[in-house]
Amino acid sequence: CALPIYTAYMCLNRKPHPHRLRLYQGLKNAGVLDCGFVSMGGNPPERIFVDDVAGQEFAPNGGSEQFGINNDIASLGNIDRWRRHLLNIVTETTWDIESCNFLSEKTYKPVLHRHPFILVGTTGMLKKLKSFGFRTFDKWWDESYDDEPTMNSRISKITEVLLRLDKLSIEQLKIMRVEMKEILEHNYQTLQNMFDNKDYHTYTEILKTLIKIKEV
């Protein structure tokens, strides 16, 4: 990868759910795994079978992935780590129940950090987020991955985004982050307003988590 670590992506994970392992494999296959920092807590089995790809088998190893580490690495803390990366790849909780589209605290962590993000979840998650007043980053990269019907096709589109970003110069990436400032601040204030107004609606399940991470 041509990008130094402070301009690449960060993808912090706790449990090694199938979609997270699939994303890891997709990043590795596309040659962008070492462009960023990918963590994984827990101890996955030696063999993981991808349920919607007949006969495909993979066992993650090498690269940036770290199994068995302290799960706290996926918490909101370690501000310096967040500052070293261009964007955050969020692997949401739901990925296989397309009608669910549940947005957990994972999506709001980069919002609180005023950090751009790519959302790995079910089809239409970005649209749902926008319906609550948040803005995303289609001015700078292709967000059509949100429309893809399967996890594999979404991951394929996401890796294409990373490959295109890899071709930009450091100066171009710095300009990009400056241009994003308005949206990042808008998203932060939108979440702040939701918090102040107790306007949670479907967010009642993560109320305690929002309170906790807001106080960091």
PDB file of C-alpha atoms in Angstrom:
ATOM      1  CA  CYS A   1       0.000   0.000   0.000  1.00  0.00           C
ATOM      2  CA  ALA A   2       1.259   3.444  -0.879  1.00  0.00           C
ATOM      3  CA  LEU A   3      -0.401   5.176   2.056  1.00  0.00           C
ATOM      4  CA  PRO A   4       1.409   5.746   5.348  1.00  0.00           C
ATOM      5  CA  ILE A   5      -0.488   4.556   8.402  1.00  0.00           C
ATOM      6  CA  TYR A   6      -1.756   7.986   9.411  1.00  0.00           C
ATOM      7  CA  THR A   7      -3.663   8.421   6.144  1.00  0.00           C
ATOM      8  CA  ALA A   8      -5.203   4.946   5.971  1.00  0.00           C
ATOM      9  CA  TYR A   9      -8.297   3.414   7.535  1.00  0.00           C
ATOM     10  CA  MET A  10      -8.997   1.901  10.922  1.00  0.00           C
ATOM     11  CA  CYS A  11     -11.356  -1.024  11.521  1.00  0.00           C
ATOM     12  CA  LEU A  12     -11.748  -2.064  15.163  1.00  0.00           C
ATOM     13  CA  ASN A  13     -13.737  -5.211  15.961  1.00  0.00           C
ATOM     14  CA  ARG A  14     -14.635  -7.170  19.038  1.00  0.00           C
ATOM     15  CA  LYS A  15     -16.262 -10.497  18.193  1.00  0.00           C
ATOM     16  CA  PRO A  16     -15.135 -12.242  14.970  1.00  0.00           C
ATOM     17  CA  HIS A  17     -18.580 -12.387  13.373  1.00  0.00           C
ATOM     18  CA  PRO A  18     -18.789 -13.832   9.831  1.00  0.00           C
ATOM     19  CA  HIS A  19     -19.191 -10.444   8.111  1.00  0.00           C
ATOM     20  CA  ARG A  20     -16.119  -9.095   9.901  1.00  0.00           C
ATOM     21  CA  LEU A  21     -14.040 -12.093   8.878  1.00  0.00           C
ATOM     22  CA  ARG A  22     -15.387 -11.752   5.361  1.00  0.00           C
ATOM     23  CA  LEU A  23     -14.392  -8.088   5.301  1.00  0.00           C
ATOM     24  CA  TYR A  24     -10.926  -9.005   6.529  1.00  0.00           C
ATOM     25  CA  GLN A  25     -10.573 -11.518   3.718  1.00  0.00           C
ATOM     26  CA  GLY A  26     -11.873  -9.001   1.179  1.00  0.00           C
ATOM     27  CA  LEU A  27      -9.339  -6.396   2.305  1.00  0.00           C
ATOM     28  CA  LYS A  28      -6.591  -8.981   2.109  1.00  0.00           C
ATOM     29  CA  ASN A  29      -7.593 -10.191  -1.363  1.00  0.00           C
ATOM     30  CA  ALA A  30      -7.741  -6.620  -2.667  1.00  0.00           C
ATOM     31  CA  GLY A  31      -4.258  -5.861  -1.358  1.00  0.00           C
ATOM     32  CA  VAL A  32      -5.401  -3.076   0.980  1.00  0.00           C
ATOM     33  CA  LEU A  33      -5.179  -4.911   4.308  1.00  0.00           C
ATOM     34  CA  ASP A  34      -1.871  -3.284   5.187  1.00  0.00           C
ATOM     35  CA  CYS A  35      -3.157   0.166   4.252  1.00  0.00           C
ATOM     36  CA  GLY A  36      -4.874   0.330   7.614  1.00  0.00           C
ATOM     37  CA  PHE A  37      -5.220  -1.124  11.070  1.00  0.00           C
ATOM     38  CA  VAL A  38      -7.615  -4.032  11.589  1.00  0.00           C
ATOM     39  CA  SER A  39      -8.177  -5.554  15.011  1.00  0.00           C
ATOM     40  CA  MET A  40     -10.252  -8.568  16.029  1.00  0.00           C
ATOM     41  CA  GLY A  41     -11.003  -9.763  19.542  1.00  0.00           C
ATOM     42  CA  GLY A  42     -11.796 -13.329  20.576  1.00  0.00           C
ATOM     43  CA  ASN A  43     -10.542 -16.643  19.298  1.00  0.00           C
ATOM     44  CA  PRO A  44     -12.147 -17.703  15.994  1.00  0.00           C
ATOM     45  CA  PRO A  45     -12.136 -21.321  14.901  1.00  0.00           C
ATOM     46  CA  GLU A  46      -9.351 -22.572  12.638  1.00  0.00           C
ATOM     47  CA  ARG A  47     -11.728 -22.823   9.724  1.00  0.00           C
ATOM     48  CA  ILE A  48     -14.492 -20.405   8.906  1.00  0.00           C
ATOM     49  CA  PHE A  49     -16.987 -21.226   6.177  1.00  0.00           C
ATOM     50  CA  VAL A  50     -18.674 -18.373   4.368  1.00  0.00           C
ATOM     51  CA  ASP A  51     -22.335 -19.323   4.330  1.00  0.00           C
ATOM     52  CA  ASP A  52     -23.380 -17.589   1.100  1.00  0.00           C
ATOM     53  CA  VAL A  53     -20.348 -18.530  -0.998  1.00  0.00           C
ATOM     54  CA  ALA A  54     -20.624 -22.213  -1.813  1.00  0.00           C
ATOM     55  CA  GLY A  55     -17.507 -24.138  -0.857  1.00  0.00           C
ATOM     56  CA  GLN A  56     -15.429 -21.069  -0.011  1.00  0.00           C
ATOM     57  CA  GLU A  57     -13.266 -21.480   3.059  1.00  0.00           C
ATOM     58  CA  PHE A  58     -10.765 -19.171   4.648  1.00  0.00           C
ATOM     59  CA  ALA A  59      -8.720 -18.938   7.806  1.00  0.00           C
ATOM     60  CA  PRO A  60      -7.606 -15.343   8.517  1.00  0.00           C
ATOM     61  CA  ASN A  61      -3.951 -14.964   9.348  1.00  0.00           C
ATOM     62  CA  GLY A  62      -1.132 -12.461   9.000  1.00  0.00           C
ATOM     63  CA  GLY A  63      -1.617  -8.903   7.816  1.00  0.00           C
ATOM     64  CA  SER A  64      -2.882  -6.349  10.299  1.00  0.00           C
ATOM     65  CA  GLU A  65      -5.297  -8.676  12.071  1.00  0.00           C
ATOM     66  CA  GLN A  66      -4.756  -9.353  15.757  1.00  0.00           C
ATOM     67  CA  PHE A  67      -6.701 -12.190  17.356  1.00  0.00           C
ATOM     68  CA  GLY A  68      -6.908 -12.722  21.073  1.00  0.00           C
ATOM     69  CA  ILE A  69      -6.088  -9.118  21.989  1.00  0.00           C
ATOM     70  CA  ASN A  70      -7.832  -7.097  24.672  1.00  0.00           C
ATOM     71  CA  ASN A  71     -11.301  -6.301  23.382  1.00  0.00           C
ATOM     72  CA  ASP A  72     -10.998  -2.786  24.806  1.00  0.00           C
ATOM     73  CA  ILE A  73      -9.176  -1.854  21.608  1.00  0.00           C
ATOM     74  CA  ALA A  74     -12.618  -1.479  20.019  1.00  0.00           C
ATOM     75  CA  SER A  75     -13.708   1.058  22.626  1.00  0.00           C
ATOM     76  CA  LEU A  76     -13.949   4.803  22.073  1.00  0.00           C
ATOM     77  CA  GLY A  77     -10.620   5.453  23.792  1.00  0.00           C
ATOM     78  CA  ASN A  78      -7.124   5.922  22.402  1.00  0.00           C
ATOM     79  CA  ILE A  79      -7.695   9.269  20.707  1.00  0.00           C
ATOM     80  CA  ASP A  80      -4.238   9.236  19.129  1.00  0.00           C
ATOM     81  CA  ARG A  81      -5.076   6.039  17.247  1.00  0.00           C
ATOM     82  CA  TRP A  82      -8.179   7.665  15.746  1.00  0.00           C
ATOM     83  CA  ARG A  83      -6.220  10.731  14.697  1.00  0.00           C
ATOM     84  CA  ARG A  84      -3.700   8.671  12.751  1.00  0.00           C
ATOM     85  CA  HIS A  85      -6.234   7.395  10.218  1.00  0.00           C
ATOM     86  CA  LEU A  86      -8.097   8.965   7.333  1.00  0.00           C
ATOM     87  CA  LEU A  87     -11.360   7.136   7.959  1.00  0.00           C
ATOM     88  CA  ASN A  88     -13.063   4.514  10.077  1.00  0.00           C
ATOM     89  CA  ILE A  89     -14.564   1.312   8.662  1.00  0.00           C
ATOM     90  CA  VAL A  90     -17.486   0.502  10.946  1.00  0.00           C
ATOM     91  CA  THR A  91     -18.585  -3.136  11.095  1.00  0.00           C
ATOM     92  CA  GLU A  92     -22.096  -2.930  12.480  1.00  0.00           C
ATOM     93  CA  THR A  93     -23.830  -5.531  14.636  1.00  0.00           C
ATOM     94  CA  THR A  94     -26.442  -6.609  12.100  1.00  0.00           C
ATOM     95  CA  TRP A  95     -25.474  -7.808   8.649  1.00  0.00           C
ATOM     96  CA  ASP A  96     -27.639 -10.816   7.745  1.00  0.00           C
ATOM     97  CA  ILE A  97     -31.156  -9.570   8.551  1.00  0.00           C
ATOM     98  CA  GLU A  98     -31.816  -7.037   5.830  1.00  0.00           C
ATOM     99  CA  SER A  99     -35.057  -5.786   7.390  1.00  0.00           C
ATOM    100  CA  CYS A 100     -33.357  -4.932  10.678  1.00  0.00           C
ATOM    101  CA  ASN A 101     -30.899  -2.141   9.844  1.00  0.00           C
ATOM    102  CA  PHE A 102     -30.160  -1.584  13.518  1.00  0.00           C
ATOM    103  CA  LEU A 103     -27.655   1.215  14.077  1.00  0.00           C
ATOM    104  CA  SER A 104     -25.687   0.606  17.265  1.00  0.00           C
ATOM    105  CA  GLU A 105     -23.164   2.718  19.163  1.00  0.00           C
ATOM    106  CA  LYS A 106     -20.515   1.519  16.685  1.00  0.00           C
ATOM    107  CA  THR A 107     -21.774   3.962  14.049  1.00  0.00           C
ATOM    108  CA  TYR A 108     -21.821   6.871  16.484  1.00  0.00           C
ATOM    109  CA  LYS A 109     -18.246   6.476  17.705  1.00  0.00           C
ATOM    110  CA  PRO A 110     -16.719   8.032  14.563  1.00  0.00           C
ATOM    111  CA  VAL A 111     -19.441  10.704  14.689  1.00  0.00           C
ATOM    112  CA  LEU A 112     -18.326  11.638  18.205  1.00  0.00           C
ATOM    113  CA  HIS A 113     -14.729  11.706  16.991  1.00  0.00           C
ATOM    114  CA  ARG A 114     -15.710  13.900  14.014  1.00  0.00           C
ATOM    115  CA  HIS A 115     -14.297  11.152  11.839  1.00  0.00           C
ATOM    116  CA  PRO A 116     -15.401  10.063   8.327  1.00  0.00           C
ATOM    117  CA  PHE A 117     -16.577   6.487   7.999  1.00  0.00           C
ATOM    118  CA  ILE A 118     -17.609   3.621   5.752  1.00  0.00           C
ATOM    119  CA  LEU A 119     -20.464   1.524   7.132  1.00  0.00           C
ATOM    120  CA  VAL A 120     -20.382  -2.270   6.823  1.00  0.00           C
ATOM    121  CA  GLY A 121     -23.805  -3.644   7.681  1.00  0.00           C
ATOM    122  CA  THR A 122     -27.081  -4.462   5.989  1.00  0.00           C
ATOM    123  CA  THR A 123     -28.361  -2.949   2.763  1.00  0.00           C
ATOM    124  CA  GLY A 124     -29.652   0.599   3.242  1.00  0.00           C
ATOM    125  CA  MET A 125     -27.948   1.419   6.541  1.00  0.00           C
ATOM    126  CA  LEU A 126     -26.519   4.670   5.186  1.00  0.00           C
ATOM    127  CA  LYS A 127     -29.962   5.696   3.969  1.00  0.00           C
ATOM    128  CA  LYS A 128     -31.392   5.035   7.413  1.00  0.00           C
ATOM    129  CA  LEU A 129     -28.654   7.119   9.007  1.00  0.00           C
ATOM    130  CA  LYS A 130     -29.382   9.968   6.596  1.00  0.00           C
ATOM    131  CA  SER A 131     -33.088   9.791   7.447  1.00  0.00           C
ATOM    132  CA  PHE A 132     -32.175  10.878  10.978  1.00  0.00           C
ATOM    133  CA  GLY A 133     -30.431  13.989   9.698  1.00  0.00           C
ATOM    134  CA  PHE A 134     -26.855  12.752   9.414  1.00  0.00           C
ATOM    135  CA  ARG A 135     -24.747  13.394   6.319  1.00  0.00           C
ATOM    136  CA  THR A 136     -22.296  10.984   4.712  1.00  0.00           C
ATOM    137  CA  PHE A 137     -19.384  11.147   2.292  1.00  0.00           C
ATOM    138  CA  ASP A 138     -20.596  10.489  -1.260  1.00  0.00           C
ATOM    139  CA  LYS A 139     -18.899  13.708  -2.393  1.00  0.00           C
ATOM    140  CA  TRP A 140     -15.526  12.014  -1.884  1.00  0.00           C
ATOM    141  CA  TRP A 141     -16.136   8.330  -2.556  1.00  0.00           C
ATOM    142  CA  ASP A 142     -18.707   5.988  -4.015  1.00  0.00           C
ATOM    143  CA  GLU A 143     -21.353   5.032  -1.448  1.00  0.00           C
ATOM    144  CA  SER A 144     -23.326   2.790  -3.781  1.00  0.00           C
ATOM    145  CA  TYR A 145     -22.125  -0.137  -1.641  1.00  0.00           C
ATOM    146  CA  ASP A 146     -25.119   0.733   0.548  1.00  0.00           C
ATOM    147  CA  ASP A 147     -27.431  -0.441  -2.256  1.00  0.00           C
ATOM    148  CA  GLU A 148     -25.779  -3.805  -2.836  1.00  0.00           C
ATOM    149  CA  PRO A 149     -27.997  -6.811  -1.928  1.00  0.00           C
ATOM    150  CA  THR A 150     -25.312  -9.094  -0.438  1.00  0.00           C
ATOM    151  CA  MET A 151     -22.478  -8.672   2.009  1.00  0.00           C
ATOM    152  CA  ASN A 152     -19.967  -9.937  -0.540  1.00  0.00           C
ATOM    153  CA  SER A 153     -20.993  -7.330  -3.108  1.00  0.00           C
ATOM    154  CA  ARG A 154     -20.941  -4.584  -0.475  1.00  0.00           C
ATOM    155  CA  ILE A 155     -17.433  -5.551   0.584  1.00  0.00           C
ATOM    156  CA  SER A 156     -16.297  -5.641  -3.046  1.00  0.00           C
ATOM    157  CA  LYS A 157     -17.501  -2.064  -3.543  1.00  0.00           C
ATOM    158  CA  ILE A 158     -15.863  -0.950  -0.297  1.00  0.00           C
ATOM    159  CA  THR A 159     -12.489  -2.356  -1.318  1.00  0.00           C
ATOM    160  CA  GLU A 160     -12.820  -0.474  -4.619  1.00  0.00           C
ATOM    161  CA  VAL A 161     -13.235   2.731  -2.608  1.00  0.00           C
ATOM    162  CA  LEU A 162     -10.058   2.005  -0.653  1.00  0.00           C
ATOM    163  CA  LEU A 163      -8.132   1.213  -3.832  1.00  0.00           C
ATOM    164  CA  ARG A 164      -9.151   4.566  -5.318  1.00  0.00           C
ATOM    165  CA  LEU A 165      -8.168   6.422  -2.148  1.00  0.00           C
ATOM    166  CA  ASP A 166      -4.814   4.655  -2.262  1.00  0.00           C
ATOM    167  CA  LYS A 167      -4.096   6.349  -5.592  1.00  0.00           C
ATOM    168  CA  LEU A 168      -4.447   9.852  -4.130  1.00  0.00           C
ATOM    169  CA  SER A 169      -1.478  11.819  -2.914  1.00  0.00           C
ATOM    170  CA  ILE A 170      -0.967  12.825   0.711  1.00  0.00           C
ATOM    171  CA  GLU A 171      -1.825  16.418  -0.171  1.00  0.00           C
ATOM    172  CA  GLN A 172      -5.053  15.349  -1.872  1.00  0.00           C
ATOM    173  CA  LEU A 173      -6.060  13.354   1.191  1.00  0.00           C
ATOM    174  CA  LYS A 174      -5.295  16.272   3.495  1.00  0.00           C
ATOM    175  CA  ILE A 175      -7.448  18.552   1.341  1.00  0.00           C
ATOM    176  CA  MET A 176     -10.216  15.941   1.467  1.00  0.00           C
ATOM    177  CA  ARG A 177     -10.229  15.949   5.265  1.00  0.00           C
ATOM    178  CA  VAL A 178     -10.376  19.743   5.362  1.00  0.00           C
ATOM    179  CA  GLU A 179     -13.319  19.697   2.930  1.00  0.00           C
ATOM    180  CA  MET A 180     -15.131  17.204   5.164  1.00  0.00           C
ATOM    181  CA  LYS A 181     -14.960  19.431   8.220  1.00  0.00           C
ATOM    182  CA  GLU A 182     -18.437  20.917   7.740  1.00  0.00           C
ATOM    183  CA  ILE A 183     -20.095  17.492   7.472  1.00  0.00           C
ATOM    184  CA  LEU A 184     -18.132  16.086  10.408  1.00  0.00           C
ATOM    185  CA  GLU A 185     -19.208  18.990  12.589  1.00  0.00           C
ATOM    186  CA  HIS A 186     -22.806  18.724  11.365  1.00  0.00           C
ATOM    187  CA  ASN A 187     -22.938  15.043  12.315  1.00  0.00           C
ATOM    188  CA  TYR A 188     -21.426  15.727  15.719  1.00  0.00           C
ATOM    189  CA  GLN A 189     -23.972  18.453  16.425  1.00  0.00           C
ATOM    190  CA  THR A 190     -26.841  16.266  15.169  1.00  0.00           C
ATOM    191  CA  LEU A 191     -25.881  13.543  17.634  1.00  0.00           C
ATOM    192  CA  GLN A 192     -25.343  16.130  20.369  1.00  0.00           C
ATOM    193  CA  ASN A 193     -28.854  17.490  19.772  1.00  0.00           C
ATOM    194  CA  MET A 194     -30.318  13.987  19.913  1.00  0.00           C
ATOM    195  CA  PHE A 195     -28.547  13.442  23.185  1.00  0.00           C
ATOM    196  CA  ASP A 196     -29.561  16.778  24.712  1.00  0.00           C
ATOM    197  CA  ASN A 197     -33.200  16.391  23.608  1.00  0.00           C
ATOM    198  CA  LYS A 198     -33.417  12.716  24.616  1.00  0.00           C
ATOM    199  CA  ASP A 199     -34.586  12.190  21.039  1.00  0.00           C
ATOM    200  CA  TYR A 200     -33.768   8.500  20.845  1.00  0.00           C
ATOM    201  CA  HIS A 201     -36.831   6.796  19.387  1.00  0.00           C
ATOM    202  CA  THR A 202     -35.243   3.613  18.049  1.00  0.00           C
ATOM    203  CA  TYR A 203     -32.031   4.331  19.967  1.00  0.00           C
ATOM    204  CA  THR A 204     -33.369   3.398  23.402  1.00  0.00           C
ATOM    205  CA  GLU A 205     -31.280   0.194  23.385  1.00  0.00           C
ATOM    206  CA  ILE A 206     -28.055   2.180  23.181  1.00  0.00           C
ATOM    207  CA  LEU A 207     -28.952   5.059  25.520  1.00  0.00           C
ATOM    208  CA  LYS A 208     -26.559   3.881  28.234  1.00  0.00           C
ATOM    209  CA  THR A 209     -23.759   3.394  25.724  1.00  0.00           C
ATOM    210  CA  LEU A 210     -24.243   6.870  24.270  1.00  0.00           C
ATOM    211  CA  ILE A 211     -24.058   8.338  27.750  1.00  0.00           C
ATOM    212  CA  LYS A 212     -20.896   6.374  28.477  1.00  0.00           C
ATOM    213  CA  ILE A 213     -19.035   7.255  25.286  1.00  0.00           C
ATOM    214  CA  LYS A 214     -20.122  10.911  25.401  1.00  0.00           C
ATOM    215  CA  GLU A 215     -18.365  11.277  28.737  1.00  0.00           C
ATOM    216  CA  VAL A 216     -14.995   9.979  27.440  1.00  0.00           C
TER     217      VAL A 216
END
